[in-house]
Amino acid sequence: MERTFDCLVIGAGYAGAVAARELAERGGMRVLVLERRDHVGGNAYDCLDGHGVLIHKYGPHIFHTGSKRVFDYLSRFTRWRRYQHRVIANLPRDNPEVVPAHKKTDGRFCFPVPFNLDSLEAAFGKAEGSRLGEKLLAAYPAQSQVTILELRQNPDPEIAAIAEYVYEHVFVHYTMKQWGQTPEEIDPATTARVPVRLSRDDRYFQDAYQGMPLEGYTPLFQNMLDHPNITVELGVDALTRLDVSGGAVRVDGAPFAGPVIYTGQADELFGFRFGPLPYRTLDFVFETFDRQFYQTHGTVNYTVDEAYTRITEFKHLTGQRLQDPVTTIMKEYSRAYTGAAGEIPYYAIINPENNALYGRYRALAEGCGGLHLLGRLAEYKYYNMDAIVLRALELCDLLLKK
Ligand code: FAD
Ligand code: UDP
């Protein structure tokens, strides 16, 4: 191994692919990438389904970042389709009088998420919603948004009533479905991802750079990994070749001195020595319909009822045009990750206890010279794609400086 490669990268998602490219290109190193799945791209992987619709196999991925460095970096490997994600909540109507007639369908209604001044008018009626909107703006004159947990602290009775409405109709049931816990019980940074907007901006993200890779995510990864110094082996579980049990890195039974970038689960790397790290997993249910579109928006969140959290219709995201009227949607059902075969740990459950458990694995990794934990799984964090790209670039900055 040491004679053929200078470094080893485990996993071909964003963390692994960016690190591999950087070490190969900027560092001139010969890089071996081992990927357990039969494809590159990690959870951002996309492909055509049996009906020719471009789908995201592991959940809907929309690219957005405030980092020019990340955007410029990825733009080397893809062109972009202009796309700004918009999401609506779909929920049963609990106050029929105030819902405008054109928004009424089968006893349900919709409003933009993140909850904004238009959502307020849809929920409370135009006149009352508009009055309450003015009041909200006056209460937070210097802010463009406020988190639901912060809003719930407001002592004003009318603002408290808005907070209760939003909590009940946007957050509590969705969060229970997604995490099995209430918004108060989970990491506050999680609900803060979807604030209450003190404006009429109905975009899900407000970052300066937003879009979808024009040809899809998988070609982006293929381009990134297409370098003479990079060898990718698919369908290989690196843990069959990597051994860190003795506090040093061994590959194929021999000591390996080069950098090893590991982007899988930290607990699995160390044989679950301190017990498994808790995660949430998702079950995805795909459905295809013989029509151009199924719903009006890329994603519709079911914030009060239904067992699934949201429905995403890929054609809105990808802009794919097909001759035949056909479209594929995905429903997401969340549940506890058990580690059973085939399950994927999608979301780390961030809390002090789990962070402490993770810290024990991290300490073991830090004791293995040359081993680096990188990525959403390996760092046990709730990172978006852009955050991982930046983490990988910064780690490689450091390694290459050395
Ligand atoms: P991963 O993509 O998980 O890649 C890790 C890779 O390592 C995998 O391919 C895995 O097979 C491989 N691996 C693990 N162990 C081994 C082993 N032992 N041997 C070999 N290979 C191994 N981010 C956004 O910015 N926008 C979004 O809209 C968005 N939507 C999301 C929706 C869902 C449902 C989820 C779960 C995440 C979403 N994300 C989104 C986050 C995004 O998926 C992550 O930020 C990104 O995929 C993390 O990349 P990664 O390389 O760290 O991990
Ligand atoms: N959330 C919610 N209702 C919504 C949207 C989000 O309660 O309609 C909460 C929920 O706890 C969720 C979190 O906000 O897990 C973050 O939402 P986001 O859409 O960012 O989640 P992701 O796309 O990462 O699954």
CSV table of C-alpha atoms and ligand atoms in Angstrom, one decimal:
chain,number,residue,atom,x,y,z
A,1,MET,CA,0.0,0.0,0.0
A,2,GLU,CA,2.7,2.5,1.0
A,3,ARG,CA,4.6,1.9,-2.2
A,4,THR,CA,1.6,2.6,-4.4
A,5,PHE,CA,-0.2,5.4,-2.5
A,6,ASP,CA,0.7,8.4,-0.3
A,7,CYS,CA,-2.7,8.7,1.4
A,8,LEU,CA,-5.9,6.9,2.0
A,9,VAL,CA,-9.4,8.4,1.9
A,10,ILE,CA,-12.3,6.5,3.2
A,11,GLY,CA,-15.7,7.5,1.7
A,12,ALA,CA,-16.4,9.3,-1.6
A,13,GLY,CA,-19.0,11.8,-0.4
A,14,TYR,CA,-18.2,15.5,-0.2
A,15,ALA,CA,-15.6,15.1,2.6
A,16,GLY,CA,-13.7,12.3,0.9
A,17,ALA,CA,-14.0,13.6,-2.7
A,18,VAL,CA,-12.8,17.2,-1.8
A,19,ALA,CA,-10.0,15.9,0.3
A,20,ALA,CA,-8.9,13.4,-2.3
A,21,ARG,CA,-8.9,16.1,-5.0
A,22,GLU,CA,-6.9,18.6,-2.9
A,23,LEU,CA,-4.3,16.1,-1.8
A,24,ALA,CA,-3.9,14.8,-5.3
A,25,GLU,CA,-3.9,18.1,-7.1
A,26,ARG,CA,-2.3,20.6,-4.7
A,27,GLY,CA,-0.2,18.1,-2.8
A,28,GLY,CA,0.8,15.9,-5.8
A,29,MET,CA,0.0,12.9,-3.7
A,30,ARG,CA,-1.2,9.5,-4.9
A,31,VAL,CA,-4.6,9.0,-3.3
A,32,LEU,CA,-6.6,5.8,-2.8
A,33,VAL,CA,-10.3,6.4,-2.2
A,34,LEU,CA,-12.2,3.4,-0.8
A,35,GLU,CA,-16.0,3.6,-0.9
A,36,ARG,CA,-18.4,1.0,0.6
A,37,ARG,CA,-21.3,1.8,-1.8
A,38,ASP,CA,-21.3,1.0,-5.5
A,39,HIS,CA,-21.2,4.7,-6.4
A,40,VAL,CA,-19.5,8.0,-5.5
A,41,GLY,CA,-21.3,11.1,-4.0
A,42,GLY,CA,-22.2,9.8,-0.6
A,43,ASN,CA,-25.7,11.0,0.4
A,44,ALA,CA,-25.7,13.6,-2.3
A,45,TYR,CA,-25.7,10.9,-5.0
A,46,ASP,CA,-28.4,11.2,-7.7
A,47,CYS,CA,-29.5,8.9,-10.5
A,48,LEU,CA,-32.3,8.3,-13.0
A,49,ASP,CA,-35.1,6.1,-11.6
A,50,GLY,CA,-36.8,3.4,-13.7
A,51,HIS,CA,-39.0,6.1,-15.2
A,52,GLY,CA,-36.1,8.3,-16.3
A,53,VAL,CA,-36.7,10.9,-13.6
A,54,LEU,CA,-33.5,12.2,-11.9
A,55,ILE,CA,-33.9,11.5,-8.2
A,56,HIS,CA,-31.8,11.9,-5.0
A,57,LYS,CA,-31.6,8.4,-3.6
A,58,TYR,CA,-30.7,9.5,-0.1
A,59,GLY,CA,-32.9,12.5,0.4
A,60,PRO,CA,-33.4,15.9,-1.3
A,61,HIS,CA,-30.2,18.0,-1.7
A,62,ILE,CA,-30.3,21.6,-2.5
A,63,PHE,CA,-27.0,23.5,-2.7
A,64,HIS,CA,-26.6,26.8,-0.9
A,65,THR,CA,-23.7,28.6,0.7
A,66,GLY,CA,-22.5,32.0,1.9
A,67,SER,CA,-18.9,31.0,1.1
A,68,LYS,CA,-17.4,32.3,-2.1
A,69,ARG,CA,-14.5,29.8,-1.6
A,70,VAL,CA,-16.9,26.8,-1.5
A,71,PHE,CA,-18.9,28.0,-4.4
A,72,ASP,CA,-15.9,28.8,-6.6
A,73,TYR,CA,-14.3,25.5,-5.7
A,74,LEU,CA,-17.4,23.4,-6.7
A,75,SER,CA,-17.9,25.5,-9.8
A,76,ARG,CA,-14.7,24.0,-11.2
A,77,PHE,CA,-16.6,20.7,-11.4
A,78,THR,CA,-20.1,21.7,-12.4
A,79,ARG,CA,-22.1,24.4,-14.0
A,80,TRP,CA,-25.2,25.5,-12.1
A,81,ARG,CA,-28.9,25.7,-12.6
A,82,ARG,CA,-30.4,28.7,-11.0
A,83,TYR,CA,-32.7,27.5,-8.3
A,84,GLN,CA,-34.0,28.9,-5.0
A,85,HIS,CA,-35.8,26.4,-2.9
A,86,ARG,CA,-39.3,27.3,-1.7
A,87,VAL,CA,-41.2,25.2,0.8
A,88,ILE,CA,-44.8,25.3,2.0
A,89,ALA,CA,-46.5,23.8,5.0
A,90,ASN,CA,-49.6,21.7,4.2
A,91,LEU,CA,-51.8,21.3,7.2
A,92,PRO,CA,-55.4,20.8,8.2
A,93,ARG,CA,-57.4,24.0,8.5
A,94,ASP,CA,-58.4,24.6,12.2
A,95,ASN,CA,-60.0,27.9,11.7
A,96,PRO,CA,-62.0,27.9,8.4
A,97,GLU,CA,-63.3,31.5,8.7
A,98,VAL,CA,-59.9,33.1,8.3
A,99,VAL,CA,-58.6,31.1,5.4
A,100,PRO,CA,-58.9,32.8,2.1
A,101,ALA,CA,-61.1,30.9,-0.3
A,102,HIS,CA,-58.4,30.3,-2.9
A,103,LYS,CA,-56.2,28.6,-0.3
A,104,LYS,CA,-58.9,26.1,0.7
A,105,THR,CA,-58.5,22.6,-0.6
A,106,ASP,CA,-60.0,19.5,1.0
A,107,GLY,CA,-60.1,21.1,4.4
A,108,ARG,CA,-56.4,21.8,4.3
A,109,PHE,CA,-54.4,24.9,3.6
A,110,CYS,CA,-50.8,26.0,3.0
A,111,PHE,CA,-48.4,28.8,3.9
A,112,PRO,CA,-44.7,29.5,3.3
A,113,VAL,CA,-42.1,27.9,5.5
A,114,PRO,CA,-40.0,29.4,7.1
A,115,PHE,CA,-43.1,31.1,8.6
A,116,ASN,CA,-43.1,34.7,7.4
A,117,LEU,CA,-45.4,37.7,7.2
A,118,ASP,CA,-47.4,36.1,4.4
A,119,SER,CA,-47.8,32.9,6.5
A,120,LEU,CA,-49.1,35.1,9.3
A,121,GLU,CA,-51.8,36.5,7.0
A,122,ALA,CA,-52.7,33.0,5.7
A,123,ALA,CA,-53.1,31.8,9.2
A,124,PHE,CA,-54.8,34.7,10.9
A,125,GLY,CA,-56.6,36.3,7.9
A,126,LYS,CA,-55.4,39.3,5.9
A,127,ALA,CA,-56.3,42.2,8.2
A,128,GLU,CA,-55.5,40.6,11.5
A,129,GLY,CA,-52.3,38.9,10.1
A,130,SER,CA,-51.2,42.2,8.7
A,131,ARG,CA,-51.8,44.0,12.1
A,132,LEU,CA,-49.9,41.2,13.9
A,133,GLY,CA,-47.1,41.5,11.4
A,134,GLU,CA,-46.6,45.2,12.1
A,135,LYS,CA,-46.5,44.3,15.8
A,136,LEU,CA,-43.9,41.6,15.2
A,137,LEU,CA,-41.7,44.0,13.2
A,138,ALA,CA,-41.9,46.6,16.0
A,139,ALA,CA,-40.9,44.0,18.6
A,140,TYR,CA,-37.8,43.0,16.7
A,141,PRO,CA,-36.8,46.2,14.8
A,142,ALA,CA,-33.1,45.2,14.3
A,143,GLN,CA,-33.7,41.6,13.2
A,144,SER,CA,-34.7,40.0,9.9
A,145,GLN,CA,-35.7,36.7,11.7
A,146,VAL,CA,-36.2,35.2,15.1
A,147,THR,CA,-36.0,31.6,16.2
A,148,ILE,CA,-39.2,29.9,17.5
A,149,LEU,CA,-37.6,29.3,20.9
A,150,GLU,CA,-36.7,33.0,21.2
A,151,LEU,CA,-40.2,34.0,20.0
A,152,ARG,CA,-41.8,31.8,22.7
A,153,GLN,CA,-39.9,33.9,25.3
A,154,ASN,CA,-41.7,37.1,24.3
A,155,PRO,CA,-43.9,38.3,27.2
A,156,ASP,CA,-46.3,40.3,25.0
A,157,PRO,CA,-49.6,38.3,25.0
A,158,GLU,CA,-50.3,38.8,21.3
A,159,ILE,CA,-46.8,37.9,20.3
A,160,ALA,CA,-46.9,34.9,22.6
A,161,ALA,CA,-50.1,33.9,20.8
A,162,ILE,CA,-48.3,34.1,17.4
A,163,ALA,CA,-45.4,32.0,18.9
A,164,GLU,CA,-47.9,29.4,20.2
A,165,TYR,CA,-49.5,29.2,16.7
A,166,VAL,CA,-46.2,28.8,14.9
A,167,TYR,CA,-45.0,26.3,17.5
A,168,GLU,CA,-48.1,24.2,17.2
A,169,HIS,CA,-48.6,24.5,13.5
A,170,VAL,CA,-45.0,24.4,12.2
A,171,PHE,CA,-42.7,23.0,14.8
A,172,VAL,CA,-43.9,20.7,17.5
A,173,HIS,CA,-45.5,17.9,15.4
A,174,TYR,CA,-42.9,18.0,12.7
A,175,THR,CA,-40.1,17.9,15.2
A,176,MET,CA,-41.7,15.0,17.0
A,177,LYS,CA,-41.9,13.1,13.8
A,178,GLN,CA,-38.3,14.0,12.8
A,179,TRP,CA,-36.6,13.5,16.2
A,180,GLY,CA,-39.1,11.8,18.5
A,181,GLN,CA,-38.6,14.8,20.8
A,182,THR,CA,-40.0,18.3,21.2
A,183,PRO,CA,-38.2,21.4,20.0
A,184,GLU,CA,-37.1,22.1,23.6
A,185,GLU,CA,-35.5,18.7,23.9
A,186,ILE,CA,-33.3,18.9,20.8
A,187,ASP,CA,-30.3,21.0,20.1
A,188,PRO,CA,-31.6,24.6,19.6
A,189,ALA,CA,-29.4,25.0,16.5
A,190,THR,CA,-31.6,22.5,14.8
A,191,THR,CA,-34.9,24.5,14.9
A,192,ALA,CA,-32.9,27.7,14.4
A,193,ARG,CA,-32.2,26.4,10.8
A,194,VAL,CA,-35.8,27.3,10.1
A,195,PRO,CA,-36.5,30.7,11.7
A,196,VAL,CA,-39.6,32.9,11.7
A,197,ARG,CA,-38.9,35.5,9.1
A,198,LEU,CA,-39.8,39.1,9.7
A,199,SER,CA,-40.3,39.8,6.0
A,200,ARG,CA,-42.1,38.3,3.0
A,201,ASP,CA,-39.0,36.5,1.8
A,202,ASP,CA,-40.3,33.0,1.1
A,203,ARG,CA,-37.0,31.3,0.1
A,204,TYR,CA,-36.0,28.4,2.3
A,205,PHE,CA,-32.4,29.6,2.3
A,206,GLN,CA,-31.1,33.2,2.1
A,207,ASP,CA,-27.4,32.4,1.2
A,208,ALA,CA,-25.7,34.4,-1.5
A,209,TYR,CA,-25.0,31.3,-3.6
A,210,GLN,CA,-27.8,28.9,-4.4
A,211,GLY,CA,-28.5,26.4,-7.1
A,212,MET,CA,-28.4,22.8,-8.3
A,213,PRO,CA,-25.6,21.2,-10.3
A,214,LEU,CA,-26.7,21.5,-13.9
A,215,GLU,CA,-26.1,17.8,-14.8
A,216,GLY,CA,-26.7,16.6,-11.3
A,217,TYR,CA,-24.6,15.8,-8.2
A,218,THR,CA,-23.1,12.5,-9.4
A,219,PRO,CA,-21.3,14.1,-12.4
A,220,LEU,CA,-19.9,16.8,-10.1
A,221,PHE,CA,-18.3,14.0,-8.0
A,222,GLN,CA,-17.1,12.1,-11.0
A,223,ASN,CA,-15.4,15.3,-12.3
A,224,MET,CA,-13.9,16.0,-8.9
A,225,LEU,CA,-12.4,12.5,-8.6
A,226,ASP,CA,-11.2,12.4,-12.2
A,227,HIS,CA,-7.5,13.1,-11.6
A,228,PRO,CA,-4.5,11.0,-12.6
A,229,ASN,CA,-3.4,10.8,-8.9
A,230,ILE,CA,-6.7,9.5,-7.7
A,231,THR,CA,-7.8,5.8,-7.7
A,232,VAL,CA,-11.3,5.1,-6.6
A,233,GLU,CA,-12.3,1.6,-5.5
A,234,LEU,CA,-16.1,1.1,-5.1
A,235,GLY,CA,-17.9,-1.6,-3.1
A,236,VAL,CA,-15.0,-1.8,-0.6
A,237,ASP,CA,-15.6,-1.6,3.1
A,238,ALA,CA,-12.4,0.1,4.2
A,239,LEU,CA,-12.7,-1.4,7.7
A,240,THR,CA,-11.7,-4.7,6.2
A,241,ARG,CA,-8.4,-3.2,5.3
A,242,LEU,CA,-7.8,-0.5,7.9
A,243,ASP,CA,-6.9,-1.3,11.5
A,244,VAL,CA,-6.6,1.4,14.2
A,245,SER,CA,-7.2,-0.9,17.2
A,246,GLY,CA,-3.6,-0.7,18.4
A,247,GLY,CA,-3.4,3.1,18.5
A,248,ALA,CA,-1.6,3.3,15.2
A,249,VAL,CA,-2.8,3.1,11.6
A,250,ARG,CA,-2.3,-0.2,9.8
A,251,VAL,CA,-3.5,-0.8,6.2
A,252,ASP,CA,-3.6,-4.3,4.8
A,253,GLY,CA,-1.8,-5.5,8.0
A,254,ALA,CA,1.2,-3.1,7.6
A,255,PRO,CA,1.9,0.3,9.2
A,256,PHE,CA,0.8,3.2,7.1
A,257,ALA,CA,2.5,6.5,7.7
A,258,GLY,CA,0.6,8.8,5.2
A,259,PRO,CA,-2.5,10.7,6.0
A,260,VAL,CA,-5.7,8.7,6.4
A,261,ILE,CA,-8.9,10.7,6.0
A,262,TYR,CA,-11.8,8.8,7.4
A,263,THR,CA,-15.4,10.0,6.7
A,264,GLY,CA,-17.5,7.1,8.0
A,265,GLN,CA,-18.9,6.7,11.5
A,266,ALA,CA,-16.4,7.3,14.3
A,267,ASP,CA,-18.0,4.6,16.6
A,268,GLU,CA,-17.8,1.9,13.9
A,269,LEU,CA,-14.1,2.7,13.2
A,270,PHE,CA,-13.3,1.7,16.8
A,271,GLY,CA,-15.5,-1.3,16.9
A,272,PHE,CA,-18.2,0.5,19.0
A,273,ARG,CA,-15.8,0.2,21.9
A,274,PHE,CA,-17.7,2.7,24.1
A,275,GLY,CA,-21.1,1.9,22.7
A,276,PRO,CA,-23.0,3.1,19.6
A,277,LEU,CA,-23.5,6.8,18.9
A,278,PRO,CA,-27.2,7.5,18.5
A,279,TYR,CA,-28.6,8.6,15.1
A,280,ARG,CA,-31.9,9.1,13.3
A,281,THR,CA,-32.4,7.2,10.1
A,282,LEU,CA,-35.0,7.8,7.3
A,283,ASP,CA,-37.2,5.5,5.2
A,284,PHE,CA,-37.8,7.0,1.8
A,285,VAL,CA,-40.9,6.1,-0.2
A,286,PHE,CA,-40.8,7.0,-3.9
A,287,GLU,CA,-43.9,7.3,-5.9
A,288,THR,CA,-44.2,8.0,-9.6
A,289,PHE,CA,-47.2,9.6,-11.3
A,290,ASP,CA,-48.2,10.0,-15.0
A,291,ARG,CA,-48.4,13.7,-14.9
A,292,GLN,CA,-46.1,16.7,-15.3
A,293,PHE,CA,-46.2,17.8,-11.7
A,294,TYR,CA,-47.6,16.4,-8.4
A,295,GLN,CA,-47.3,19.5,-6.2
A,296,THR,CA,-46.7,23.2,-6.6
A,297,HIS,CA,-43.4,23.4,-4.7
A,298,GLY,CA,-40.1,21.4,-4.6
A,299,THR,CA,-40.9,20.4,-1.0
A,300,VAL,CA,-44.1,20.4,1.0
A,301,ASN,CA,-43.8,19.9,4.7
A,302,TYR,CA,-46.6,18.1,6.5
A,303,THR,CA,-46.2,20.0,9.8
A,304,VAL,CA,-49.2,18.8,11.7
A,305,ASP,CA,-50.4,15.4,10.5
A,306,GLU,CA,-49.3,12.5,8.3
A,307,ALA,CA,-46.6,10.0,9.4
A,308,TYR,CA,-44.1,11.4,6.9
A,309,THR,CA,-42.4,14.8,7.4
A,310,ARG,CA,-42.3,16.1,3.9
A,311,ILE,CA,-42.8,15.3,0.2
A,312,THR,CA,-40.2,16.4,-2.3
A,313,GLU,CA,-40.8,16.4,-6.0
A,314,PHE,CA,-37.5,16.2,-7.8
A,315,LYS,CA,-38.4,17.8,-11.1
A,316,HIS,CA,-38.9,21.2,-9.3
A,317,LEU,CA,-35.3,21.0,-8.0
A,318,THR,CA,-33.5,19.6,-11.0
A,319,GLY,CA,-35.5,21.4,-13.7
A,320,GLN,CA,-35.5,18.1,-15.7
A,321,ARG,CA,-37.9,18.2,-18.7
A,322,LEU,CA,-39.3,14.9,-19.9
A,323,GLN,CA,-41.3,14.4,-23.0
A,324,ASP,CA,-43.9,12.1,-21.3
A,325,PRO,CA,-45.9,13.4,-18.4
A,326,VAL,CA,-44.1,11.7,-15.5
A,327,THR,CA,-42.9,12.8,-12.2
A,328,THR,CA,-41.4,11.1,-9.1
A,329,ILE,CA,-41.9,12.2,-5.5
A,330,MET,CA,-40.3,11.1,-2.2
A,331,LYS,CA,-41.9,10.9,1.2
A,332,GLU,CA,-39.6,10.9,4.2
A,333,TYR,CA,-40.3,8.9,7.4
A,334,SER,CA,-37.9,9.3,10.3
A,335,ARG,CA,-37.1,6.8,13.0
A,336,ALA,CA,-34.4,5.8,15.4
A,337,TYR,CA,-31.4,4.2,13.9
A,338,THR,CA,-30.8,0.7,15.2
A,339,GLY,CA,-27.7,-0.3,13.3
A,340,ALA,CA,-29.6,-3.0,11.4
A,341,ALA,CA,-28.2,-4.1,8.1
A,342,GLY,CA,-29.1,-1.6,5.3
A,343,GLU,CA,-30.0,1.2,7.7
A,344,ILE,CA,-28.2,4.5,7.1
A,345,PRO,CA,-27.3,6.9,10.0
A,346,TYR,CA,-28.5,10.2,8.5
A,347,TYR,CA,-28.7,12.6,11.4
A,348,ALA,CA,-26.5,12.7,14.5
A,349,ILE,CA,-28.6,13.4,17.6
A,350,ILE,CA,-26.7,16.3,19.1
A,351,ASN,CA,-26.9,16.7,22.9
A,352,PRO,CA,-24.3,16.9,25.7
A,353,GLU,CA,-24.4,13.2,26.5
A,354,ASN,CA,-23.9,12.1,22.9
A,355,ASN,CA,-21.3,14.8,22.3
A,356,ALA,CA,-19.4,13.4,25.3
A,357,LEU,CA,-19.6,9.9,23.9
A,358,TYR,CA,-18.4,11.1,20.6
A,359,GLY,CA,-15.5,13.0,22.3
A,360,ARG,CA,-14.2,9.6,23.6
A,361,TYR,CA,-14.0,8.3,20.0
A,362,ARG,CA,-12.4,11.5,18.8
A,363,ALA,CA,-9.7,11.2,21.5
A,364,LEU,CA,-8.9,7.7,20.3
A,365,ALA,CA,-8.6,9.0,16.7
A,366,GLU,CA,-6.3,11.8,17.9
A,367,GLY,CA,-4.1,9.2,19.4
A,368,CYS,CA,-3.6,7.6,16.0
A,369,GLY,CA,-1.0,9.7,14.2
A,370,GLY,CA,-2.0,10.5,10.6
A,371,LEU,CA,-5.7,9.6,11.1
A,372,HIS,CA,-8.2,12.5,10.5
A,373,LEU,CA,-11.9,12.3,11.1
A,374,LEU,CA,-13.7,14.5,8.6
A,375,GLY,CA,-17.4,14.9,7.6
A,376,ARG,CA,-20.9,14.7,8.9
A,377,LEU,CA,-20.6,11.2,10.2
A,378,ALA,CA,-17.0,11.2,11.3
A,379,GLU,CA,-17.4,14.5,13.2
A,380,TYR,CA,-20.9,13.7,14.5
A,381,LYS,CA,-22.3,17.0,13.4
A,382,TYR,CA,-25.3,18.4,11.5
A,383,TYR,CA,-23.3,19.8,8.6
A,384,ASN,CA,-24.7,21.0,5.3
A,385,MET,CA,-22.9,20.1,2.1
A,386,ASP,CA,-21.1,23.5,1.9
A,387,ALA,CA,-19.8,23.2,5.5
A,388,ILE,CA,-18.3,19.8,4.7
A,389,VAL,CA,-16.6,21.2,1.5
A,390,LEU,CA,-15.1,24.0,3.6
A,391,ARG,CA,-14.0,21.6,6.4
A,392,ALA,CA,-12.2,19.4,3.8
A,393,LEU,CA,-10.5,22.4,2.1
A,394,GLU,CA,-9.3,23.7,5.5
A,395,LEU,CA,-8.0,20.3,6.6
A,396,CYS,CA,-6.1,20.0,3.4
A,397,ASP,CA,-4.7,23.5,3.8
A,398,LEU,CA,-3.3,22.4,7.1
A,399,LEU,CA,-2.0,19.0,5.9
A,400,LEU,CA,-0.4,20.6,2.9
A,401,LYS,CA,1.2,23.3,4.9
A,402,LYS,CA,2.9,20.6,7.0
B,1,FAD,P1,-21.6,11.2,3.3
B,1,FAD,O1,-22.3,11.9,2.2
B,1,FAD,O2,-22.4,10.4,4.3
B,1,FAD,O3,-20.4,10.3,2.7
B,1,FAD,C1,-19.7,9.4,3.5
B,1,FAD,C2,-19.3,8.2,2.6
B,1,FAD,O4,-18.5,7.4,3.3
B,1,FAD,C3,-20.5,7.4,2.2
B,1,FAD,O5,-20.6,7.3,0.8
B,1,FAD,C4,-20.3,6.1,2.8
B,1,FAD,O6,-20.7,5.0,2.1
B,1,FAD,C5,-18.8,6.0,3.0
B,1,FAD,N1,-18.3,5.1,4.0
B,1,FAD,C6,-18.6,5.2,5.3
B,1,FAD,N2,-18.0,4.2,6.0
B,1,FAD,C7,-17.2,3.5,5.1
B,1,FAD,C8,-16.3,2.5,5.1
B,1,FAD,N3,-16.1,1.8,6.2
B,1,FAD,N4,-15.6,2.1,4.0
B,1,FAD,C9,-15.9,2.7,2.8
B,1,FAD,N5,-16.7,3.8,2.7
B,1,FAD,C10,-17.4,4.2,3.8
B,1,FAD,N6,-27.0,19.5,2.8
B,1,FAD,C11,-27.2,20.6,2.1
B,1,FAD,O7,-26.3,21.4,2.0
B,1,FAD,N7,-28.4,20.8,1.4
B,1,FAD,C12,-29.4,19.9,1.5
B,1,FAD,O8,-30.5,20.2,0.9
B,1,FAD,C13,-29.2,18.7,2.2
B,1,FAD,N8,-30.3,17.8,2.3
B,1,FAD,C14,-30.1,16.7,3.1
B,1,FAD,C15,-31.1,15.8,3.2
B,1,FAD,C16,-31.0,14.7,3.9
B,1,FAD,C17,-32.1,13.7,4.1
B,1,FAD,C18,-29.7,14.4,4.6
B,1,FAD,C19,-29.6,13.2,5.4
B,1,FAD,C20,-28.7,15.3,4.5
B,1,FAD,C21,-28.8,16.5,3.7
B,1,FAD,N9,-27.8,17.4,3.6
B,1,FAD,C22,-28.0,18.5,2.9
B,1,FAD,C23,-26.5,17.1,4.2
B,1,FAD,C24,-25.5,16.4,3.2
B,1,FAD,O9,-26.0,15.2,2.9
B,1,FAD,C25,-24.2,16.3,4.0
B,1,FAD,O10,-23.6,17.5,4.4
B,1,FAD,C26,-23.1,15.6,3.1
B,1,FAD,O11,-23.6,14.5,2.4
B,1,FAD,C27,-22.0,15.1,4.0
B,1,FAD,O12,-20.9,14.6,3.2
B,1,FAD,P2,-19.9,13.6,3.9
B,1,FAD,O13,-18.9,13.3,2.9
B,1,FAD,O14,-19.5,14.1,5.2
B,1,FAD,O15,-20.8,12.3,4.2
B,2,UDP,N1,-38.7,22.0,11.4
B,2,UDP,C1,-40.0,22.0,11.8
B,2,UDP,N2,-41.0,22.2,10.8
B,2,UDP,C2,-40.7,22.5,9.6
B,2,UDP,C3,-39.4,22.5,9.1
B,2,UDP,C4,-38.4,22.3,10.1
B,2,UDP,O1,-40.3,21.7,12.9
B,2,UDP,O2,-41.6,22.7,8.8
B,2,UDP,C5,-37.6,21.8,12.4
B,2,UDP,C6,-37.4,20.3,12.6
B,2,UDP,O3,-37.0,20.1,14.0
B,2,UDP,C7,-36.3,20.0,11.7
B,2,UDP,C8,-35.4,21.3,11.8
B,2,UDP,O4,-36.4,22.3,11.9
B,2,UDP,O5,-35.5,18.9,12.0
B,2,UDP,C9,-34.5,21.6,10.7
B,2,UDP,O6,-35.2,21.6,9.5
B,2,UDP,P1,-34.5,21.4,8.1
B,2,UDP,O7,-35.5,21.6,7.0
B,2,UDP,O8,-33.3,22.3,8.0
B,2,UDP,O9,-34.0,19.9,8.2
B,2,UDP,P2,-33.3,18.9,7.1
B,2,UDP,O10,-33.5,19.4,5.7
B,2,UDP,O11,-31.8,19.0,7.5
B,2,UDP,O12,-33.9,17.6,7.4
